[in-house]
């Protein structure tokens, strides 16, 4: 049974056409080869440019809100003030209606992340979560006796499962982000109930590391990663950021003060350990990104390293702000120029050569690893050919070189 909402060939063929266009511009394909690929990987779905997608998304949200208001007026008069039944029926019908229209739009109008289907998906899921919250409120009576644990298990866990099923069906990156965020909030709630604030940083770091490892294992076992590529990359980056920030000294210190309702933060226990993790984890991410030629991991690691430097600067002011900014900027510019000069050629699989569409590199690797069986094969490449202008092709979101 196919549980995917979109045909798997849509994202595969779209990525293949983008890769073929890029290879053609770089002289790796002839015009005839590119046209052959475009004809074989024809994309008959509807996906307008980005600005039009945003417009359609906003327009659909407004239309969905207007439809909800119309339904509410109708049921308000029909149920004669029975507010509980009114909210149940309205929310259920609203979610079912949005889901039905979404399915018809994909099946008959062949929309693929056009903005309209995104808005309907978020509308249906949001209404479902509201309905779930209403059910939990009425079943528990919102009494303190049920406590936070009942809220986590009675509402948080079903909400997490519902979002996970939506990600599995639609492969949406925003839903992947909210699913991982809900999972981390769920874990944080359990940790606060079980061990208090001391267990919270290490528990979140462990949960993030476990999720990151599970995602990498999941990638290795999938044959349809192109369908989930953007969702996978979003979840992977978020778990890495959450794992590093959960043990960041600034986050831990200020977070403890906020949870304890203190006006000012004090020195925390195990401060040396947290300082080491603040710098160690981002630098480790940069190191492994360079070894694996993983662009998303590298960019995330660099951003986290910058935040680690900000954390140090926040508590330890060695120089006046203007002097520190000048010295830091000069050092960064010097390091960038030195790296560009060193990587002017290809060293260790890395290069500073211009890549006009770097965001497509990992998608190209996935497409090559997932060769579509029905696509015609072109003439064999010349001897010494390497994918993407240097560097070996590989799956899992990593390319051979930058």
CSV table of C-alpha atoms in Angstrom, one decimal:
chain,number,residue,atom,x,y,z
A,1,UNK,CA,0.0,0.0,0.0
A,2,UNK,CA,1.4,3.4,-1.0
A,3,UNK,CA,1.2,5.7,2.0
A,4,UNK,CA,2.7,8.7,0.1
A,5,UNK,CA,0.4,11.5,-0.9
A,6,UNK,CA,2.5,12.5,-3.9
A,7,UNK,CA,3.7,10.1,-6.6
A,8,UNK,CA,7.4,9.3,-5.8
A,9,UNK,CA,8.4,10.1,-9.4
A,10,UNK,CA,7.5,13.8,-9.0
A,11,UNK,CA,10.4,14.8,-6.6
A,12,UNK,CA,12.8,12.4,-8.4
A,13,UNK,CA,12.1,13.7,-11.9
A,14,UNK,CA,12.2,17.3,-10.7
A,15,UNK,CA,15.6,16.8,-9.1
A,16,UNK,CA,16.8,15.0,-12.2
A,17,UNK,CA,15.8,17.8,-14.5
A,18,UNK,CA,17.5,20.3,-12.3
A,19,UNK,CA,20.7,18.2,-12.2
A,20,UNK,CA,20.6,17.7,-15.9
A,21,UNK,CA,20.3,21.5,-16.5
A,22,UNK,CA,23.3,22.2,-14.2
A,23,UNK,CA,25.4,19.5,-15.8
A,24,UNK,CA,24.6,20.9,-19.2
A,25,UNK,CA,25.8,24.4,-18.2
A,26,UNK,CA,29.0,22.9,-16.9
A,27,UNK,CA,29.6,21.0,-20.1
A,28,UNK,CA,29.1,17.5,-18.7
A,29,UNK,CA,26.1,16.8,-21.0
A,30,UNK,CA,25.3,17.6,-24.6
A,31,UNK,CA,22.2,19.4,-25.7
A,32,UNK,CA,20.8,16.1,-27.1
A,33,UNK,CA,21.4,14.3,-23.8
A,34,UNK,CA,19.8,17.1,-21.8
A,35,UNK,CA,16.7,17.1,-24.0
A,36,UNK,CA,16.5,13.3,-23.7
A,37,UNK,CA,16.5,13.5,-19.9
A,38,UNK,CA,14.0,16.3,-19.9
A,39,UNK,CA,11.6,14.3,-22.1
A,40,UNK,CA,12.0,11.1,-20.1
A,41,UNK,CA,11.7,12.8,-16.8
A,42,UNK,CA,8.8,15.0,-17.7
A,43,UNK,CA,7.1,16.7,-14.7
A,44,UNK,CA,3.4,17.1,-15.2
A,45,UNK,CA,2.6,18.5,-11.8
A,46,UNK,CA,1.9,22.1,-10.9
A,47,UNK,CA,4.5,24.0,-9.0
A,48,UNK,CA,4.8,27.8,-9.7
A,49,UNK,CA,7.7,30.1,-8.9
A,50,UNK,CA,8.4,30.9,-5.3
A,51,UNK,CA,6.7,34.3,-5.2
A,52,UNK,CA,3.5,32.8,-6.7
A,53,UNK,CA,3.7,29.9,-4.2
A,54,UNK,CA,3.8,32.4,-1.3
A,55,UNK,CA,0.8,34.3,-2.8
A,56,UNK,CA,-1.2,31.1,-3.3
A,57,UNK,CA,-0.4,30.0,0.3
A,58,UNK,CA,-1.6,33.3,1.8
A,59,UNK,CA,-4.7,33.3,-0.4
A,60,UNK,CA,-5.6,29.7,0.6
A,61,UNK,CA,-5.2,30.5,4.2
A,62,UNK,CA,-7.6,33.4,3.9
A,63,UNK,CA,-10.0,31.3,2.0
A,64,UNK,CA,-9.8,28.5,4.5
A,65,UNK,CA,-10.5,31.0,7.3
A,66,UNK,CA,-13.5,32.3,5.5
A,67,UNK,CA,-14.8,28.8,5.0
A,68,UNK,CA,-14.4,28.1,8.7
A,69,UNK,CA,-16.3,31.2,9.6
A,70,UNK,CA,-19.1,30.3,7.2
A,71,UNK,CA,-19.4,26.8,8.7
A,72,UNK,CA,-19.3,28.2,12.3
A,73,UNK,CA,-22.2,30.5,11.6
A,74,UNK,CA,-24.2,27.6,10.1
A,75,UNK,CA,-23.6,25.2,12.9
A,76,UNK,CA,-24.1,27.9,15.6
A,77,UNK,CA,-27.7,28.4,14.5
A,78,UNK,CA,-28.3,24.7,13.9
A,79,UNK,CA,-27.1,23.5,17.3
A,80,UNK,CA,-28.7,26.4,19.2
A,81,UNK,CA,-25.9,27.1,21.5
A,82,UNK,CA,-24.7,23.6,22.4
A,83,UNK,CA,-21.0,24.9,22.5
A,84,UNK,CA,-19.3,21.6,23.2
A,85,UNK,CA,-21.0,19.6,20.4
A,86,UNK,CA,-20.6,22.7,18.2
A,87,UNK,CA,-16.9,22.9,18.5
A,88,UNK,CA,-16.4,19.1,18.1
A,89,UNK,CA,-18.4,18.9,14.9
A,90,UNK,CA,-17.1,22.1,13.5
A,91,UNK,CA,-13.5,21.2,14.1
A,92,UNK,CA,-13.9,17.6,12.8
A,93,UNK,CA,-15.7,18.7,9.7
A,94,UNK,CA,-13.2,21.5,9.1
A,95,UNK,CA,-10.2,19.1,9.3
A,96,UNK,CA,-11.9,16.4,7.2
A,97,UNK,CA,-12.9,19.0,4.6
A,98,UNK,CA,-9.4,20.4,4.3
A,99,UNK,CA,-8.0,16.9,4.0
A,100,UNK,CA,-10.4,15.9,1.4
A,101,UNK,CA,-9.8,19.0,-0.7
A,102,UNK,CA,-6.1,18.4,-0.3
A,103,UNK,CA,-6.3,14.9,-1.6
A,104,UNK,CA,-8.5,15.9,-4.6
A,105,UNK,CA,-6.1,18.7,-5.4
A,106,UNK,CA,-3.1,16.4,-5.5
A,107,UNK,CA,-4.9,13.6,-7.4
A,108,UNK,CA,-6.8,15.6,-10.0
A,109,UNK,CA,-5.1,19.0,-10.2
A,110,UNK,CA,-1.6,17.5,-9.6
A,111,UNK,CA,-0.4,20.2,-7.2
A,112,UNK,CA,3.1,19.5,-5.7
A,113,UNK,CA,4.0,22.0,-2.9
A,114,UNK,CA,2.4,24.8,-4.9
A,115,UNK,CA,1.4,26.8,-1.8
A,116,UNK,CA,-2.2,25.7,-2.0
A,117,UNK,CA,-1.6,22.1,-0.9
A,118,UNK,CA,0.8,23.3,1.8
A,119,UNK,CA,-1.8,25.6,3.3
A,120,UNK,CA,-4.5,22.9,3.2
A,121,UNK,CA,-2.1,20.4,4.8
A,122,UNK,CA,-1.3,22.8,7.7
A,123,UNK,CA,-5.0,23.7,8.0
A,124,UNK,CA,-6.1,20.1,8.3
A,125,UNK,CA,-3.4,19.2,10.7
A,126,UNK,CA,-3.9,22.3,12.8
A,127,UNK,CA,-7.7,21.6,13.1
A,128,UNK,CA,-6.9,18.0,14.0
A,129,UNK,CA,-4.6,19.1,16.8
A,130,UNK,CA,-7.2,21.5,18.1
A,131,UNK,CA,-9.8,18.7,18.1
A,132,UNK,CA,-7.3,16.5,20.0
A,133,UNK,CA,-6.9,19.3,22.6
A,134,UNK,CA,-10.6,19.7,23.0
A,135,UNK,CA,-11.0,16.0,23.6
A,136,UNK,CA,-8.2,16.0,26.2
A,137,UNK,CA,-9.7,19.0,28.0
A,138,UNK,CA,-13.1,17.4,28.2
A,139,UNK,CA,-11.9,13.9,29.1
A,140,UNK,CA,-9.7,15.2,31.9
A,141,UNK,CA,-11.8,18.1,33.0
A,142,UNK,CA,-8.7,20.2,33.1
A,143,UNK,CA,-8.3,19.3,36.8
A,144,UNK,CA,-4.9,19.7,38.5
A,145,UNK,CA,-5.1,16.1,39.7
A,146,UNK,CA,-4.2,14.8,36.3
A,147,UNK,CA,-0.9,16.9,36.4
A,148,UNK,CA,1.6,17.6,33.7
A,149,UNK,CA,2.4,13.9,33.1
A,150,UNK,CA,-1.2,13.3,31.9
A,151,UNK,CA,-0.9,16.3,29.7
A,152,UNK,CA,2.3,14.9,28.1
A,153,UNK,CA,0.9,11.4,27.6
A,154,UNK,CA,-2.7,12.4,26.8
A,155,UNK,CA,-2.1,15.3,24.4
A,156,UNK,CA,1.7,15.6,23.7
A,157,UNK,CA,2.2,12.0,22.6
A,158,UNK,CA,-0.8,11.7,20.3
A,159,UNK,CA,0.1,15.1,18.8
A,160,UNK,CA,3.6,13.8,18.1
A,161,UNK,CA,2.3,10.7,16.5
A,162,UNK,CA,-0.1,12.6,14.3
A,163,UNK,CA,2.6,15.0,13.1
A,164,UNK,CA,4.9,12.0,12.4
A,165,UNK,CA,2.3,10.3,10.3
A,166,UNK,CA,1.8,13.5,8.3
A,167,UNK,CA,5.6,13.8,7.7
A,168,UNK,CA,5.6,10.1,6.5
A,169,UNK,CA,2.8,10.8,4.1
A,170,UNK,CA,3.7,14.2,2.7
A,171,UNK,CA,7.4,14.6,3.4
A,172,UNK,CA,6.9,18.3,4.3
A,173,UNK,CA,10.0,20.0,5.8
A,174,UNK,CA,8.0,22.4,8.0
A,175,UNK,CA,6.1,19.5,9.5
A,176,UNK,CA,9.4,17.7,10.0
A,177,UNK,CA,10.6,20.7,12.0
A,178,UNK,CA,7.5,20.9,14.1
A,179,UNK,CA,7.6,17.1,14.7
A,180,UNK,CA,11.2,17.2,16.0
A,181,UNK,CA,10.4,20.3,18.1
A,182,UNK,CA,7.4,18.6,19.6
A,183,UNK,CA,9.5,15.5,20.4
A,184,UNK,CA,12.1,17.6,22.1
A,185,UNK,CA,9.5,19.5,24.1
A,186,UNK,CA,8.0,16.1,25.1
A,187,UNK,CA,11.4,14.8,26.2
A,188,UNK,CA,12.0,18.1,28.1
A,189,UNK,CA,8.7,17.8,29.9
A,190,UNK,CA,9.5,14.2,31.0
A,191,UNK,CA,12.9,15.2,32.2
A,192,UNK,CA,11.6,18.1,34.3
A,193,UNK,CA,9.1,15.8,35.9
A,194,UNK,CA,11.6,13.0,36.5
A,195,UNK,CA,14.9,14.6,37.4
A,196,UNK,CA,14.6,18.4,37.5
A,197,UNK,CA,16.8,21.0,35.9
A,198,UNK,CA,20.1,19.1,36.4
A,199,UNK,CA,19.0,16.3,34.1
A,200,UNK,CA,17.5,18.6,31.4
A,201,UNK,CA,20.6,19.6,29.4
A,202,UNK,CA,22.2,16.2,29.3
A,203,UNK,CA,18.8,14.5,28.6
A,204,UNK,CA,18.1,16.8,25.7
A,205,UNK,CA,21.6,16.3,24.3
A,206,UNK,CA,21.2,12.5,24.5
A,207,UNK,CA,17.8,12.6,22.9
A,208,UNK,CA,19.1,14.8,20.1
A,209,UNK,CA,22.1,12.6,19.6
A,210,UNK,CA,19.9,9.5,19.5
A,211,UNK,CA,17.6,11.2,16.9
A,212,UNK,CA,20.5,12.2,14.8
A,213,UNK,CA,21.9,8.7,14.8
A,214,UNK,CA,18.5,7.2,14.0
A,215,UNK,CA,18.1,9.6,11.1
A,216,UNK,CA,21.4,8.5,9.6
A,217,UNK,CA,20.5,4.9,10.0
A,218,UNK,CA,17.1,5.6,8.4
A,219,UNK,CA,18.8,7.2,5.5
A,220,UNK,CA,21.0,4.2,4.9
A,221,UNK,CA,18.0,1.9,4.7
A,222,UNK,CA,15.8,4.1,2.4
A,223,UNK,CA,15.5,3.7,-1.3
A,224,UNK,CA,13.2,6.7,-1.7
A,225,UNK,CA,15.2,9.4,0.0
A,226,UNK,CA,14.5,12.0,-2.7
A,227,UNK,CA,10.9,12.1,-1.5
A,228,UNK,CA,11.9,12.9,2.1
A,229,UNK,CA,15.1,14.9,1.3
A,230,UNK,CA,14.1,18.3,2.5
A,231,UNK,CA,12.3,16.9,5.5
A,232,UNK,CA,15.3,14.8,6.4
A,233,UNK,CA,17.7,17.7,6.1
A,234,UNK,CA,15.4,19.9,8.2
A,235,UNK,CA,15.1,17.3,11.0
A,236,UNK,CA,18.8,16.6,10.9
A,237,UNK,CA,19.9,20.3,11.2
A,238,UNK,CA,17.3,20.9,14.0
A,239,UNK,CA,18.5,17.9,16.1
A,240,UNK,CA,22.1,19.0,15.7
A,241,UNK,CA,21.2,22.6,16.7
A,242,UNK,CA,19.1,21.4,19.7
A,243,UNK,CA,21.8,19.0,20.9
A,244,UNK,CA,24.5,21.7,20.9
A,245,UNK,CA,22.3,24.5,22.3
A,246,UNK,CA,21.0,22.2,25.1
A,247,UNK,CA,24.4,22.1,26.7
A,248,UNK,CA,25.5,25.6,25.6
A,249,UNK,CA,26.7,27.6,28.7
A,250,UNK,CA,24.5,30.6,28.0
A,251,UNK,CA,21.4,28.6,27.3
A,252,UNK,CA,21.9,26.4,30.4
A,253,UNK,CA,22.7,29.3,32.8
A,254,UNK,CA,20.0,31.7,31.6
A,255,UNK,CA,17.5,28.8,31.2
A,256,UNK,CA,18.1,27.7,34.8
A,257,UNK,CA,17.5,31.3,36.0
A,258,UNK,CA,14.3,31.5,34.0
A,259,UNK,CA,13.0,28.1,35.3
A,260,UNK,CA,13.8,29.1,38.8
A,261,UNK,CA,12.2,32.6,38.4
A,262,UNK,CA,15.4,34.4,39.3
A,263,UNK,CA,15.9,37.9,38.1
A,264,UNK,CA,19.6,37.4,37.4
A,265,UNK,CA,21.5,34.2,36.6
A,266,UNK,CA,24.2,32.8,38.8
A,267,UNK,CA,27.2,30.5,38.1
A,268,UNK,CA,26.0,27.0,37.4
A,269,UNK,CA,27.3,23.6,38.5
A,270,UNK,CA,29.7,21.8,36.2
A,271,UNK,CA,30.5,25.1,34.5
A,272,UNK,CA,33.8,23.8,33.0
A,273,UNK,CA,32.0,20.9,31.4
A,274,UNK,CA,29.4,23.1,29.8
A,275,UNK,CA,32.1,25.5,28.5
A,276,UNK,CA,33.9,22.5,27.0
A,277,UNK,CA,30.7,21.3,25.3
A,278,UNK,CA,29.8,24.8,24.2
A,279,UNK,CA,32.9,24.9,22.0
A,280,UNK,CA,33.6,21.2,21.5
A,281,UNK,CA,30.4,20.1,19.9
A,282,UNK,CA,30.3,22.8,17.2
A,283,UNK,CA,34.0,22.3,16.3
A,284,UNK,CA,33.4,18.5,16.1
A,285,UNK,CA,30.5,19.2,13.7
A,286,UNK,CA,32.7,21.3,11.5
A,287,UNK,CA,35.4,18.6,11.6
A,288,UNK,CA,33.1,15.7,10.6
A,289,UNK,CA,31.4,17.9,8.0
A,290,UNK,CA,34.8,18.5,6.3
A,291,UNK,CA,35.6,14.8,6.5
A,292,UNK,CA,32.3,13.7,5.0
A,293,UNK,CA,31.9,16.6,2.6
A,294,UNK,CA,28.6,17.5,4.1
A,295,UNK,CA,27.6,21.1,3.3
A,296,UNK,CA,24.5,21.4,5.6
A,297,UNK,CA,26.5,20.0,8.5
A,298,UNK,CA,29.3,22.4,7.8
A,299,UNK,CA,27.1,25.5,7.7
A,300,UNK,CA,25.3,24.4,10.9
A,301,UNK,CA,28.6,23.8,12.7
A,302,UNK,CA,29.9,27.2,11.6
A,303,UNK,CA,26.8,28.9,12.9
A,304,UNK,CA,27.0,27.1,16.2
A,305,UNK,CA,30.7,28.0,16.5
A,306,UNK,CA,29.8,31.6,16.0
A,307,UNK,CA,27.1,31.3,18.8
A,308,UNK,CA,29.7,29.7,21.0
A,309,UNK,CA,32.0,32.8,20.5
A,310,UNK,CA,29.0,35.0,21.3
A,311,UNK,CA,28.5,33.1,24.5
A,312,UNK,CA,32.0,33.6,25.6
A,313,UNK,CA,31.8,37.3,24.7
A,314,UNK,CA,28.6,37.6,26.6
A,315,UNK,CA,30.2,36.7,29.9
A,316,UNK,CA,33.9,37.6,29.4
A,317,UNK,CA,34.6,41.0,27.8
A,318,UNK,CA,38.4,41.0,27.0
A,319,UNK,CA,38.2,44.0,24.6
A,320,UNK,CA,35.9,47.0,24.0
A,321,UNK,CA,33.1,46.0,21.6
A,322,UNK,CA,34.4,48.2,18.7
A,323,UNK,CA,37.9,46.8,19.1
A,324,UNK,CA,36.7,43.2,19.4
A,325,UNK,CA,34.5,43.5,16.3
A,326,UNK,CA,37.4,45.0,14.3
A,327,UNK,CA,39.9,42.4,15.4
A,328,UNK,CA,37.4,39.5,15.0
A,329,UNK,CA,36.4,40.7,11.5
A,330,UNK,CA,40.0,41.0,10.4
A,331,UNK,CA,40.8,37.5,11.6
A,332,UNK,CA,37.8,36.1,9.9
A,333,UNK,CA,38.6,37.8,6.6
A,334,UNK,CA,42.2,36.6,6.8
A,335,UNK,CA,41.2,33.1,7.5
A,336,UNK,CA,38.7,33.1,4.7
A,337,UNK,CA,41.3,34.4,2.2
A,338,UNK,CA,43.8,31.9,3.4
A,339,UNK,CA,41.3,29.0,3.0
A,340,UNK,CA,40.3,30.2,-0.5
A,341,UNK,CA,43.9,30.4,-1.6
A,342,UNK,CA,44.7,27.0,-0.1
A,343,UNK,CA,41.6,25.4,-1.7
A,344,UNK,CA,42.0,27.1,-5.1
A,345,UNK,CA,42.7,23.7,-6.6
A,346,UNK,CA,41.1,20.5,-5.3
A,347,UNK,CA,42.6,19.4,-1.9
A,348,UNK,CA,41.2,16.5,0.1
A,349,UNK,CA,38.1,16.6,-2.0
A,350,UNK,CA,37.4,20.2,-1.1
A,351,UNK,CA,37.6,23.2,-3.4
A,352,UNK,CA,36.9,27.0,-3.3
A,353,UNK,CA,35.8,27.0,-7.0
A,354,UNK,CA,32.6,28.7,-7.7
A,355,UNK,CA,29.5,26.6,-7.4
A,356,UNK,CA,26.5,28.5,-8.9
A,357,UNK,CA,23.9,26.1,-7.6
A,358,UNK,CA,25.4,24.6,-4.5
A,359,UNK,CA,22.0,23.7,-3.0
A,360,UNK,CA,21.6,21.1,-5.8
A,361,UNK,CA,24.7,19.1,-5.1
A,362,UNK,CA,23.3,16.8,-2.5
A,363,UNK,CA,20.1,16.3,-4.5
A,364,UNK,CA,22.2,15.4,-7.5
A,365,UNK,CA,24.0,12.7,-5.5
A,366,UNK,CA,20.7,11.3,-4.4
A,367,UNK,CA,19.4,11.2,-7.9
A,368,UNK,CA,22.5,9.4,-9.2
A,369,UNK,CA,22.3,6.9,-6.3
A,370,UNK,CA,18.6,6.3,-7.2
A,371,UNK,CA,18.8,6.0,-11.0
A,372,UNK,CA,15.3,5.9,-12.3
A,373,UNK,CA,14.9,2.6,-14.1
A,374,UNK,CA,12.8,3.9,-16.9
A,375,UNK,CA,15.2,6.7,-18.0
A,376,UNK,CA,17.1,6.1,-21.1
A,377,UNK,CA,20.9,5.9,-20.8
A,378,UNK,CA,22.9,8.4,-22.7
A,379,UNK,CA,26.4,7.9,-24.2
A,380,UNK,CA,29.0,6.7,-21.6
A,381,UNK,CA,31.0,9.5,-20.1
A,382,UNK,CA,34.5,10.2,-21.2
A,383,UNK,CA,37.4,8.7,-19.3
A,384,UNK,CA,38.2,10.5,-16.1
A,385,UNK,CA,34.7,12.0,-15.7
A,386,UNK,CA,33.8,12.9,-12.1
A,387,UNK,CA,30.4,14.1,-10.9
A,388,UNK,CA,29.8,17.8,-10.2
A,389,UNK,CA,33.1,18.9,-11.6
A,390,UNK,CA,35.3,17.0,-9.2
A,391,UNK,CA,34.6,14.8,-6.2
A,392,UNK,CA,32.8,11.4,-6.0
A,393,UNK,CA,29.1,11.0,-6.0
A,394,UNK,CA,27.4,9.6,-2.9
A,395,UNK,CA,24.0,9.5,-1.2
A,396,UNK,CA,22.6,10.6,2.1
A,397,UNK,CA,22.8,14.3,1.6
A,398,UNK,CA,26.6,14.5,1.1
A,399,UNK,CA,28.4,15.3,-2.1
A,400,UNK,CA,32.0,14.6,-3.2
A,401,UNK,CA,33.2,18.2,-3.0
A,402,UNK,CA,32.2,21.8,-2.4
